[in-house]
mmCIF file of C-alpha atoms and ligand atoms in Angstrom:
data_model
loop_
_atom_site.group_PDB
_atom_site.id
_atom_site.type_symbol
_atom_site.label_atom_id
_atom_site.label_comp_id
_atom_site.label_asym_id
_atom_site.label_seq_id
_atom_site.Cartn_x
_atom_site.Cartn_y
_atom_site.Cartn_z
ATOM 1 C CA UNK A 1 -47.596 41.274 -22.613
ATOM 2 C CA UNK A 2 -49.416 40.530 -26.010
ATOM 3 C CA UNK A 3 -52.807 42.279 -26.664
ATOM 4 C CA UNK A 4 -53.882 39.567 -29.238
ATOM 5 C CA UNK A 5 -54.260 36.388 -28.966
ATOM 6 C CA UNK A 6 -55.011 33.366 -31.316
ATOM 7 C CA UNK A 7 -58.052 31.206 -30.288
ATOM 8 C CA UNK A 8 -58.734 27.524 -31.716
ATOM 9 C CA UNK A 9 -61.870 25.749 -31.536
ATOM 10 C CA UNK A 10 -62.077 22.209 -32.646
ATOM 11 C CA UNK A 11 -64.912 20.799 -33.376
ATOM 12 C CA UNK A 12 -66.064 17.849 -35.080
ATOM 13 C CA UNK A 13 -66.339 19.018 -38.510
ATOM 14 C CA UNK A 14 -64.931 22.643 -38.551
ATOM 15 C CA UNK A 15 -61.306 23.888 -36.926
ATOM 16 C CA UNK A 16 -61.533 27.813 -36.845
ATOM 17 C CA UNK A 17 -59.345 29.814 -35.478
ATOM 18 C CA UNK A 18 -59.562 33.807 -34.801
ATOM 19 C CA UNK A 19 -57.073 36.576 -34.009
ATOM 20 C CA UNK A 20 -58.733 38.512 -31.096
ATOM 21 C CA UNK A 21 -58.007 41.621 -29.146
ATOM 22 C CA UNK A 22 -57.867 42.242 -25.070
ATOM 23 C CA UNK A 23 -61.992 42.844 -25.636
ATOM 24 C CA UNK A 24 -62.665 39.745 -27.260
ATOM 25 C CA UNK A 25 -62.678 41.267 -30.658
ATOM 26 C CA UNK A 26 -62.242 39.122 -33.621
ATOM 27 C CA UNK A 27 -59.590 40.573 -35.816
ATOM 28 C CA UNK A 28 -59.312 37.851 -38.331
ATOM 29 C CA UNK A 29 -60.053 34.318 -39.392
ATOM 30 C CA UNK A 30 -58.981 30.778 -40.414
ATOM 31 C CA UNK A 31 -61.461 27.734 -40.852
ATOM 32 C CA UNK A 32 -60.431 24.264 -42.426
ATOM 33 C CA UNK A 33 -62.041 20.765 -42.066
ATOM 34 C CA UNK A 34 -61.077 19.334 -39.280
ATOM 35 C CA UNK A 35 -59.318 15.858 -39.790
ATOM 36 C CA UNK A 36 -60.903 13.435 -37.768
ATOM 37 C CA UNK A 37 -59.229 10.330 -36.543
ATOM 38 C CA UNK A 38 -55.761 11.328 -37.085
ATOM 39 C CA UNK A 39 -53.901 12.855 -34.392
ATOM 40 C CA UNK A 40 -50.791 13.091 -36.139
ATOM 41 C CA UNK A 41 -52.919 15.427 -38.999
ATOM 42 C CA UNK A 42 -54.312 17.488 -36.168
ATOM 43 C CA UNK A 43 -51.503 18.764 -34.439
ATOM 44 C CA UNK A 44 -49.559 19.086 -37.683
ATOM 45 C CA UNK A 45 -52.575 21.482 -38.932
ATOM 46 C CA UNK A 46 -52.833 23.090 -35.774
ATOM 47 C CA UNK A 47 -49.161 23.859 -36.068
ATOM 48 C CA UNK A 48 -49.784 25.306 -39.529
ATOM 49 C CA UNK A 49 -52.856 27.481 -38.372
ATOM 50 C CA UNK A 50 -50.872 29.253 -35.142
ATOM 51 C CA UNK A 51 -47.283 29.531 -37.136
ATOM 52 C CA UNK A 52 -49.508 31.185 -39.779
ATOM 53 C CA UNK A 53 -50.735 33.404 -37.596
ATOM 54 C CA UNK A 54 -47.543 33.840 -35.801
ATOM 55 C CA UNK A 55 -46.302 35.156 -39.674
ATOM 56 C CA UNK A 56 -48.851 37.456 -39.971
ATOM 57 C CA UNK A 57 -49.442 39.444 -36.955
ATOM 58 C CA UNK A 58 -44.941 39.163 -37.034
ATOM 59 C CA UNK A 59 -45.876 38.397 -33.212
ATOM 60 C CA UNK A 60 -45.819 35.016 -31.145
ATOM 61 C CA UNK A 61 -49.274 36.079 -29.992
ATOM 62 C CA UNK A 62 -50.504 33.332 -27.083
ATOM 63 C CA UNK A 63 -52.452 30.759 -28.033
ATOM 64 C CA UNK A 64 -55.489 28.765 -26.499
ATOM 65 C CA UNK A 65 -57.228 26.290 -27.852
ATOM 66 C CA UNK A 66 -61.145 24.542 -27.325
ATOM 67 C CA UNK A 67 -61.585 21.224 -27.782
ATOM 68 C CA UNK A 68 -64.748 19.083 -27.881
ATOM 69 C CA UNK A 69 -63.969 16.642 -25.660
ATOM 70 C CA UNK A 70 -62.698 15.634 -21.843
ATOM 71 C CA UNK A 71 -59.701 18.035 -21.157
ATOM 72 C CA UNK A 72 -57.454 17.236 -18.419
ATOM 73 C CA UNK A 73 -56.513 20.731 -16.204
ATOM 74 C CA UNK A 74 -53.000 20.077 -17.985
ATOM 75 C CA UNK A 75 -54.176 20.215 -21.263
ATOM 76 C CA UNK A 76 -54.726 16.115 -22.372
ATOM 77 C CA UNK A 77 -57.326 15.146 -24.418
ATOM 78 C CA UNK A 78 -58.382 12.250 -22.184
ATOM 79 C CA UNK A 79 -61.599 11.452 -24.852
ATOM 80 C CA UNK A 80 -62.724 13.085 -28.030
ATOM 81 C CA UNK A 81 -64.581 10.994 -29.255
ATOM 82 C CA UNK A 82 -66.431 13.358 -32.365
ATOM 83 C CA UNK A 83 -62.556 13.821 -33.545
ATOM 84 C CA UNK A 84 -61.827 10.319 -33.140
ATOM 85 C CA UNK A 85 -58.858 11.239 -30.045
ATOM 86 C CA UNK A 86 -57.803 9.501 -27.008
ATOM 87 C CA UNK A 87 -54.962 10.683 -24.226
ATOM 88 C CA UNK A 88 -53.651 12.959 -26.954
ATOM 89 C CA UNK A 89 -51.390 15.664 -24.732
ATOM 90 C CA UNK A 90 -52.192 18.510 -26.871
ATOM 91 C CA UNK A 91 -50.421 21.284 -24.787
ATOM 92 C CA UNK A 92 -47.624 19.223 -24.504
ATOM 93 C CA UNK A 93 -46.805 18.294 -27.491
ATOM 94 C CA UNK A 94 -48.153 21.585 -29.522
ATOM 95 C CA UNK A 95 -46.114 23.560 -26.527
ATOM 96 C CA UNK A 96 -42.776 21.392 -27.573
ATOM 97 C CA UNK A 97 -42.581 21.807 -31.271
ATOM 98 C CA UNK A 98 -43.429 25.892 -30.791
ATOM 99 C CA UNK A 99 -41.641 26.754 -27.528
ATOM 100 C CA UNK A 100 -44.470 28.292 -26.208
ATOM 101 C CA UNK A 101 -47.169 27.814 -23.407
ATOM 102 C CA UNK A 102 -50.739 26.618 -25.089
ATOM 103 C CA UNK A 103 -53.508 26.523 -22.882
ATOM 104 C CA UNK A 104 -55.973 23.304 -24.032
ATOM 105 C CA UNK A 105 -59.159 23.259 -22.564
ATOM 106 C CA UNK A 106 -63.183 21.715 -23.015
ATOM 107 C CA UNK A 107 -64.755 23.793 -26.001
ATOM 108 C CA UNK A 108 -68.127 24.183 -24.259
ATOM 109 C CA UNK A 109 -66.063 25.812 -21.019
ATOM 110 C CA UNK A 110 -64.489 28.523 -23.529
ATOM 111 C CA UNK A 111 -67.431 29.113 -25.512
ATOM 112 C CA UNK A 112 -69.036 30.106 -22.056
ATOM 113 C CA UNK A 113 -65.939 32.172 -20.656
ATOM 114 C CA UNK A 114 -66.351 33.506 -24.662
ATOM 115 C CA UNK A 115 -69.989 34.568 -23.602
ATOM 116 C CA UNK A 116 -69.095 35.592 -20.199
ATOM 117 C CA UNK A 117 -66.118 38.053 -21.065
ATOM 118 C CA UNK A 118 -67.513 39.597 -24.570
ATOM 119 C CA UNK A 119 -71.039 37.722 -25.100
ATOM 120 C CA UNK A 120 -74.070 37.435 -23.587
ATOM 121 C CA UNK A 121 -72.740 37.330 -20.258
ATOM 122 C CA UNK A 122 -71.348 40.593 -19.680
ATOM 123 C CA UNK A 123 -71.821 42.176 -16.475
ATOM 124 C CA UNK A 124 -72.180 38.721 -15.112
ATOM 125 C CA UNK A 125 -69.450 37.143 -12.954
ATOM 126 C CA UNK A 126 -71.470 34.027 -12.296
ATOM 127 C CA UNK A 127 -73.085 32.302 -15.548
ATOM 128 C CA UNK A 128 -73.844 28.449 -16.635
ATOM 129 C CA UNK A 129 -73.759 28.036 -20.459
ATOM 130 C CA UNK A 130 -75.512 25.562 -21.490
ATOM 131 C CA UNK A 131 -74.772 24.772 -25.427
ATOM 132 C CA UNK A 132 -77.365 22.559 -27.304
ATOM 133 C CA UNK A 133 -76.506 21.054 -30.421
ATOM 134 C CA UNK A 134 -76.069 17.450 -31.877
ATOM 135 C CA UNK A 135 -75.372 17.028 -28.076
ATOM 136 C CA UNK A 136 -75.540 19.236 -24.611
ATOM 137 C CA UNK A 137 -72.136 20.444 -23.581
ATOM 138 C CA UNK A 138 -71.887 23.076 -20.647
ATOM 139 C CA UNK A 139 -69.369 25.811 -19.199
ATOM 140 C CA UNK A 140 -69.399 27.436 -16.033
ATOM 141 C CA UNK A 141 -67.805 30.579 -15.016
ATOM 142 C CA UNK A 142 -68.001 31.731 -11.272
ATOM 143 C CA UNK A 143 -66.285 34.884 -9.832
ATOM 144 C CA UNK A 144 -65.500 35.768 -13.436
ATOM 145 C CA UNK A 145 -63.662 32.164 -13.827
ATOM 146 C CA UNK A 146 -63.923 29.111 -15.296
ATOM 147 C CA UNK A 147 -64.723 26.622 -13.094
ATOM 148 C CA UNK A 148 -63.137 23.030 -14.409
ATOM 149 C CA UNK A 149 -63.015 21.290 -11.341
ATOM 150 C CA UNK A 150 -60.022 18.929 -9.971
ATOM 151 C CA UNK A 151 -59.312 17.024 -12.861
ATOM 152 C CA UNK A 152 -60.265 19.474 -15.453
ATOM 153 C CA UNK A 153 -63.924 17.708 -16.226
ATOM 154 C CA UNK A 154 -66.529 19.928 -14.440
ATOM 155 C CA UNK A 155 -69.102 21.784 -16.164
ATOM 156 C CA UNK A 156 -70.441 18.772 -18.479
ATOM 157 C CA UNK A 157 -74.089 19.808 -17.794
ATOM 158 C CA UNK A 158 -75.027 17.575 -20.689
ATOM 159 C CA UNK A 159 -74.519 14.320 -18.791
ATOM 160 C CA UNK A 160 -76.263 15.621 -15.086
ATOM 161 C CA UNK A 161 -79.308 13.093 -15.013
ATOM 162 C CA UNK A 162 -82.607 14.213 -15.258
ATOM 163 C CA UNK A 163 -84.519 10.870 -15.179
ATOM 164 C CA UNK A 164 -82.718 7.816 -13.576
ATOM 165 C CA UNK A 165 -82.976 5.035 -15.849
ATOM 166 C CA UNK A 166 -84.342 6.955 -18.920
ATOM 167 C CA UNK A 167 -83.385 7.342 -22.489
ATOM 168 C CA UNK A 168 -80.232 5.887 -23.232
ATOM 169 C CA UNK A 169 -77.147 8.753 -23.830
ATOM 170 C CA UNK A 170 -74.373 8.681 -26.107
ATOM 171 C CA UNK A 171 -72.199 8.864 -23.024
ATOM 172 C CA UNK A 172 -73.365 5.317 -22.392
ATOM 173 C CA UNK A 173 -75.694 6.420 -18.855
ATOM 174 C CA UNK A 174 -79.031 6.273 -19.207
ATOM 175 C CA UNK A 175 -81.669 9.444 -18.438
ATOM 176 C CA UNK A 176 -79.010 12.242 -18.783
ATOM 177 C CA UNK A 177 -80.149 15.727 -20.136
ATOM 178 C CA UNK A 178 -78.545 14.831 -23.508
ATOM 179 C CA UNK A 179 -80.850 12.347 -23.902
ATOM 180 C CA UNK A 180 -83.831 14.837 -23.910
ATOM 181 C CA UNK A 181 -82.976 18.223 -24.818
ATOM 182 C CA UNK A 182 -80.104 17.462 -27.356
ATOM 183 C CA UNK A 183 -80.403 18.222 -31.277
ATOM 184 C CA UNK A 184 -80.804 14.350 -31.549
ATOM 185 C CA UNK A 185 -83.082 13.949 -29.160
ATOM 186 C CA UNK A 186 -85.704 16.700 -30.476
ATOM 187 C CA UNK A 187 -85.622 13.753 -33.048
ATOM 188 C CA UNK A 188 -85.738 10.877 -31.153
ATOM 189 C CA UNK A 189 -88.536 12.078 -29.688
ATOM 190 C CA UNK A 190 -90.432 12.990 -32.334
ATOM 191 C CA UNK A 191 -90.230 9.772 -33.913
ATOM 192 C CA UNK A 192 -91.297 7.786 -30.803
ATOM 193 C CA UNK A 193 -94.803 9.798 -30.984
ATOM 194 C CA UNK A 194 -95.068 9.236 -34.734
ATOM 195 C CA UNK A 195 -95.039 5.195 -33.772
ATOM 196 C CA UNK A 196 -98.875 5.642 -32.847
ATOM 197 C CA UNK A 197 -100.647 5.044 -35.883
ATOM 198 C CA UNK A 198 -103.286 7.661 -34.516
ATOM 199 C CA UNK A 199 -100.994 10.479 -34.503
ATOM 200 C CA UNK A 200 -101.524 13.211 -36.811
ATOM 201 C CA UNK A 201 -98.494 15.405 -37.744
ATOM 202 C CA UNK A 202 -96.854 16.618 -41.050
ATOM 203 C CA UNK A 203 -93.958 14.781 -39.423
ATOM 204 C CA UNK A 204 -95.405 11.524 -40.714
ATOM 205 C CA UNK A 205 -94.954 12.866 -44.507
ATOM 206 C CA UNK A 206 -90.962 13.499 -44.102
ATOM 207 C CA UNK A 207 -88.446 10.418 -45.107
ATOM 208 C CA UNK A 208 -85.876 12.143 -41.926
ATOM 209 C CA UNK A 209 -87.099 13.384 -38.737
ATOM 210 C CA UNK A 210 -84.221 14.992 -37.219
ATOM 211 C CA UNK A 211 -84.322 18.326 -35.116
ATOM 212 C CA UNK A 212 -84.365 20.905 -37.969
ATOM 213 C CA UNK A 213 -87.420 19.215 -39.492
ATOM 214 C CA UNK A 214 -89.389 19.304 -36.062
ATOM 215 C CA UNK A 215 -88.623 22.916 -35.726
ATOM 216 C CA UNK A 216 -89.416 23.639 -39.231
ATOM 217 C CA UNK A 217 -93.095 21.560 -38.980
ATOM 218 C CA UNK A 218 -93.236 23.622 -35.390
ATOM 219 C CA UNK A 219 -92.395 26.867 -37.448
ATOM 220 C CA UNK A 220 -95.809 25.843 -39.626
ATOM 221 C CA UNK A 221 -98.149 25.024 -35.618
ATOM 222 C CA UNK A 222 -97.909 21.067 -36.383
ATOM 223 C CA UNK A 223 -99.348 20.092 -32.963
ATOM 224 C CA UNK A 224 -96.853 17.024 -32.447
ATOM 225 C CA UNK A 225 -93.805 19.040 -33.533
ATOM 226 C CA UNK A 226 -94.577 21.965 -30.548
ATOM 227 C CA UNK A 227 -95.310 19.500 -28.054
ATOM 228 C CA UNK A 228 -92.279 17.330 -28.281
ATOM 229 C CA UNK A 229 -90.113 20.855 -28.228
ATOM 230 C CA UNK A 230 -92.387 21.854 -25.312
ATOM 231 C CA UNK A 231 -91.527 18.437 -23.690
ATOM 232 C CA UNK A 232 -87.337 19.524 -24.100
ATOM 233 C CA UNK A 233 -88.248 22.600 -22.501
ATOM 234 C CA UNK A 234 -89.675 20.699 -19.590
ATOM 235 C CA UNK A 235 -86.780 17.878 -19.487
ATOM 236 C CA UNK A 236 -84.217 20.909 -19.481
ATOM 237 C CA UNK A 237 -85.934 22.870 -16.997
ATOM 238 C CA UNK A 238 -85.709 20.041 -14.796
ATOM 239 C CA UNK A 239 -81.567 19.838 -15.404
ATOM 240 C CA UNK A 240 -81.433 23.798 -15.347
ATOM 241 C CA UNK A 241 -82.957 23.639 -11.273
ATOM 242 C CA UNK A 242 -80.500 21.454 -10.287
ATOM 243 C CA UNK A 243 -77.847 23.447 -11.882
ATOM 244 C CA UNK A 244 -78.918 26.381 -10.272
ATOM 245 C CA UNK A 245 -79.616 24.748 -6.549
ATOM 246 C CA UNK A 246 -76.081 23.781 -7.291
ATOM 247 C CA UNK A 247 -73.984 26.582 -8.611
ATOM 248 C CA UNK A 248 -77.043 29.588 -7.899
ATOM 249 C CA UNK A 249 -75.697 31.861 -10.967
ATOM 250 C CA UNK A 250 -76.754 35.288 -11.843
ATOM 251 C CA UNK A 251 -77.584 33.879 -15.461
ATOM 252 C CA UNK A 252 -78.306 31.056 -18.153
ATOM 253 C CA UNK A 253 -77.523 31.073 -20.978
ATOM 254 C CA UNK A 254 -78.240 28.802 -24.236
ATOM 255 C CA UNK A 255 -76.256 28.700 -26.925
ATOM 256 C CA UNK A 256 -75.707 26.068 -30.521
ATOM 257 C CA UNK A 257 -77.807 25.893 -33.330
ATOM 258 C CA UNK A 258 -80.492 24.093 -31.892
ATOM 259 C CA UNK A 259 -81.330 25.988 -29.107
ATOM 260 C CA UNK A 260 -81.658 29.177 -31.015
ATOM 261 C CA UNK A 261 -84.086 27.157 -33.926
ATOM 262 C CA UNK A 262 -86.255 25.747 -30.710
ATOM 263 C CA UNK A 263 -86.382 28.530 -28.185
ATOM 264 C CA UNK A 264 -89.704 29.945 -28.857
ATOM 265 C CA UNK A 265 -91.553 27.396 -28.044
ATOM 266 C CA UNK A 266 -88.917 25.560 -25.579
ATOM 267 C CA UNK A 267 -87.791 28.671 -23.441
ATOM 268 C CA UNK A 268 -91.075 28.965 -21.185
ATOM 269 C CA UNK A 269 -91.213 25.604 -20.088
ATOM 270 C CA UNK A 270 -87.870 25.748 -19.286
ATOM 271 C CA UNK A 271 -87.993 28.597 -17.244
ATOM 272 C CA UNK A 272 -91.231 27.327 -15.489
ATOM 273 C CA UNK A 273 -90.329 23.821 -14.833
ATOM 274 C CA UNK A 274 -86.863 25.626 -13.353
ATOM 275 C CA UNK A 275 -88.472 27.634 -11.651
ATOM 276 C CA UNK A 276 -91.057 25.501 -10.176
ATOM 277 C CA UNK A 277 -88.739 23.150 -9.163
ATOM 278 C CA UNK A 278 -85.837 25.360 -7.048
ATOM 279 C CA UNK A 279 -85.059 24.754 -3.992
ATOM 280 C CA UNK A 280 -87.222 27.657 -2.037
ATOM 281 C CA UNK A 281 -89.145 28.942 -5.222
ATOM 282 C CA UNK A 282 -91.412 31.055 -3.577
ATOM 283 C CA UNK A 283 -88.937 32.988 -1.796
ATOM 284 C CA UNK A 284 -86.184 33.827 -4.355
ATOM 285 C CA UNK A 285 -85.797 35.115 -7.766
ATOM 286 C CA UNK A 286 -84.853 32.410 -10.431
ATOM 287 C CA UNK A 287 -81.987 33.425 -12.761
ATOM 288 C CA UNK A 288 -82.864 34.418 -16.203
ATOM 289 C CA UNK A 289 -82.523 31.914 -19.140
ATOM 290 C CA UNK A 290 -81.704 34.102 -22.486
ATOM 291 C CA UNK A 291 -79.712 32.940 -25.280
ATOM 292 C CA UNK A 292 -76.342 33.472 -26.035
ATOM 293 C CA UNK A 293 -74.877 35.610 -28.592
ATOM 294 C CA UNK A 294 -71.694 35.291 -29.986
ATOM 295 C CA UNK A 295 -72.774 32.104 -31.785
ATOM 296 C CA UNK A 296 -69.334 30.293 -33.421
ATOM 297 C CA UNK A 297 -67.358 32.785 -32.367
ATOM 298 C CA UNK A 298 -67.964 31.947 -28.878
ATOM 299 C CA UNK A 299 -65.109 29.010 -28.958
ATOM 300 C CA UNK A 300 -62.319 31.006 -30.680
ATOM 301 C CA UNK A 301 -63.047 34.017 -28.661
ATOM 302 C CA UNK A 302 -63.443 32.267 -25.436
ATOM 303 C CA UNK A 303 -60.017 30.127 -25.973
ATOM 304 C CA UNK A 304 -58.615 33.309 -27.252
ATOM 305 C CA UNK A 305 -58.747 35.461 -23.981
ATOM 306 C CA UNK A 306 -58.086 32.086 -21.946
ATOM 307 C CA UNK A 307 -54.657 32.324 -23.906
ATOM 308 C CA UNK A 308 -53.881 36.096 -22.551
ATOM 309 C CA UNK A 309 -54.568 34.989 -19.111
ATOM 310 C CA UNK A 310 -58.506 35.531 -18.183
ATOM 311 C CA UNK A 311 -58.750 32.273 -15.875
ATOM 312 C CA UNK A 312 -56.511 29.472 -14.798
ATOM 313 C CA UNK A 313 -56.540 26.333 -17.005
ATOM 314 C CA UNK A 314 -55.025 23.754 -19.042
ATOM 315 C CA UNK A 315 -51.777 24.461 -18.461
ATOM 316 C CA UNK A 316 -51.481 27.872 -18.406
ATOM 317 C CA UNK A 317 -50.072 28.656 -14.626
ATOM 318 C CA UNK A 318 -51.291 32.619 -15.055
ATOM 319 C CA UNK A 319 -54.244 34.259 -13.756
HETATM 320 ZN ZN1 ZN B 1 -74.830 11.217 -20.724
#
């Protein structure tokens, strides 16, 4: 039984990888572009990054691997579509060419097993991770494992509809979370206010109005800039209660660059409008929102201790 373990997260501009210990301790660390639109070039690099590491340690240390995407429980790729992949069976076909089990699974599921086992979440057997970047991806771990569901596609919290009928999501629904509390959509929504000629915001003065620059005119009290991250707050708040009536976790957590750059003004909105709207709210505790901690290295570690056997998944029969 190894003690390290290589863990892979794919994303849609960086690969990393990490060496990790039994505690979730990153040991060491690879990072290349990742090549988008060629499956061939991914599983070839991916091949290069584990044999490398294989050289190295002088061990054939398990390997896991996180993938943005829909994961199948056996490890396909069903859709990537930030890395340009369809029905790609990754733990097949990486599991052929090195004679060795790889577990594949969603990258926002292993980030929050990541946060769960050495992160944010420890001491916590049940936790929802909610990550919030370009997009809203999710994990949940319950009982101290991930919970995928039947075909390996549970826990995409991004896509679980907070106004029927809404804002149109990438996904191709309309009104899911995604839509409103997403990097993208801090900017979407900042640039629907700024079509009324009579508002007045520093926003007006920028040529891009994405989510850094509404955090950044938030960061300097621009009115228009803390209201629309107030209004996230409120649109996740009302995803987070149904999350909770649902799954009732111990914790929530938030993790990707965007949460961490909006939190201070979109955390108490989203713990009230949670709050306010649980099932029995005046007769229970809500669970905590916080953020998470381990930042990037929540993938690679996450998909690291998956590999040595923390929770059943993606093709890895052990528990
Ligand atoms: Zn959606």
């Amino acid at each position: 039984m190894s003690t390290r373990s290589l863990g892979i997260d794919i994303g849609g501009t960086q690969l990393r990888a990490a060496l990790i210990d039994t505690h979730g301790r990153v040991l060491s660390r690879d990072r290349r572009p990742t090549p988008a639109d060629d499956p061939g070039l991914l599983v070839r690099t991916l091949l290069e990054v584990i044999r490398s590491a294989w050289e190295r340690t002088g061990e054939r240390v398990p390997v896991g691997v996180g993938i943005a995407g829909l994961v199948t429980v056996d490890g396909t790729v069903r859709y990537g579509p930030n890395i340009g992949i369809r029905d790609l069976p990754l733990a097949t076909l990486l599991g052929e060419e090195l004679d060795a089990e790889v577990v594949v699974a969603n990258d926002a599921s292993v980030a929050a097993l990541g946060e769960q086992r050495a992160g944010a979440g420890v001491d916590h057997a049940d936790l929802v991770l909610v990550t919030i970047g370009t997009g809203v991806g999710g994990g949940v771990v319950i009982g101290g494992r991930l919970l995928t569901g039947t075909t390996g596609f549970g826990g995409e919290l991004g896509h679980v509809i907070v106004n029927e009928g809404g804002r149109p999501c990438p996904c191709g629904n309309r009104g899911c979370v995604e839509a409103y509390a997403s990097g993208s959509a801090i900017g979407a929504l900042a640039r629907d206010r700024l079509v009324d000629p009579m508002t007045v915001s520093r926003l007006r003065d920028l040529d891009r109005v994405a989510g850094p620059e509404v955090t950044a005119a938030a960061q300097d009290g621009d009115e228009v800039a803390i209201e629309v991250l107030e209004e996230v707050g409120h649109w996740l708040g009302v995803a987070l209660a149904s999350m909770v009536n649902v799954l009732d976790p111990e914790l929530i957590l938030l993790g990707g660059g965007a949460a961490a750059a909006a939190a201070p003004w979109m955390l108490e909105p989203a713990r009230r409008t949670m709050t306010q709207r649980l099932v029995g709210s005046a007769w229970r505790e809500a669970p905590d929102i916080t953020l998470a901690v381990l930042g990037d290295d929540a993938g690679v570690v996450g998909a690291g201790l998956l590999a040595l056997g923390a929770a059943t998944v993606g093709g890895s029969g052990t528990a």
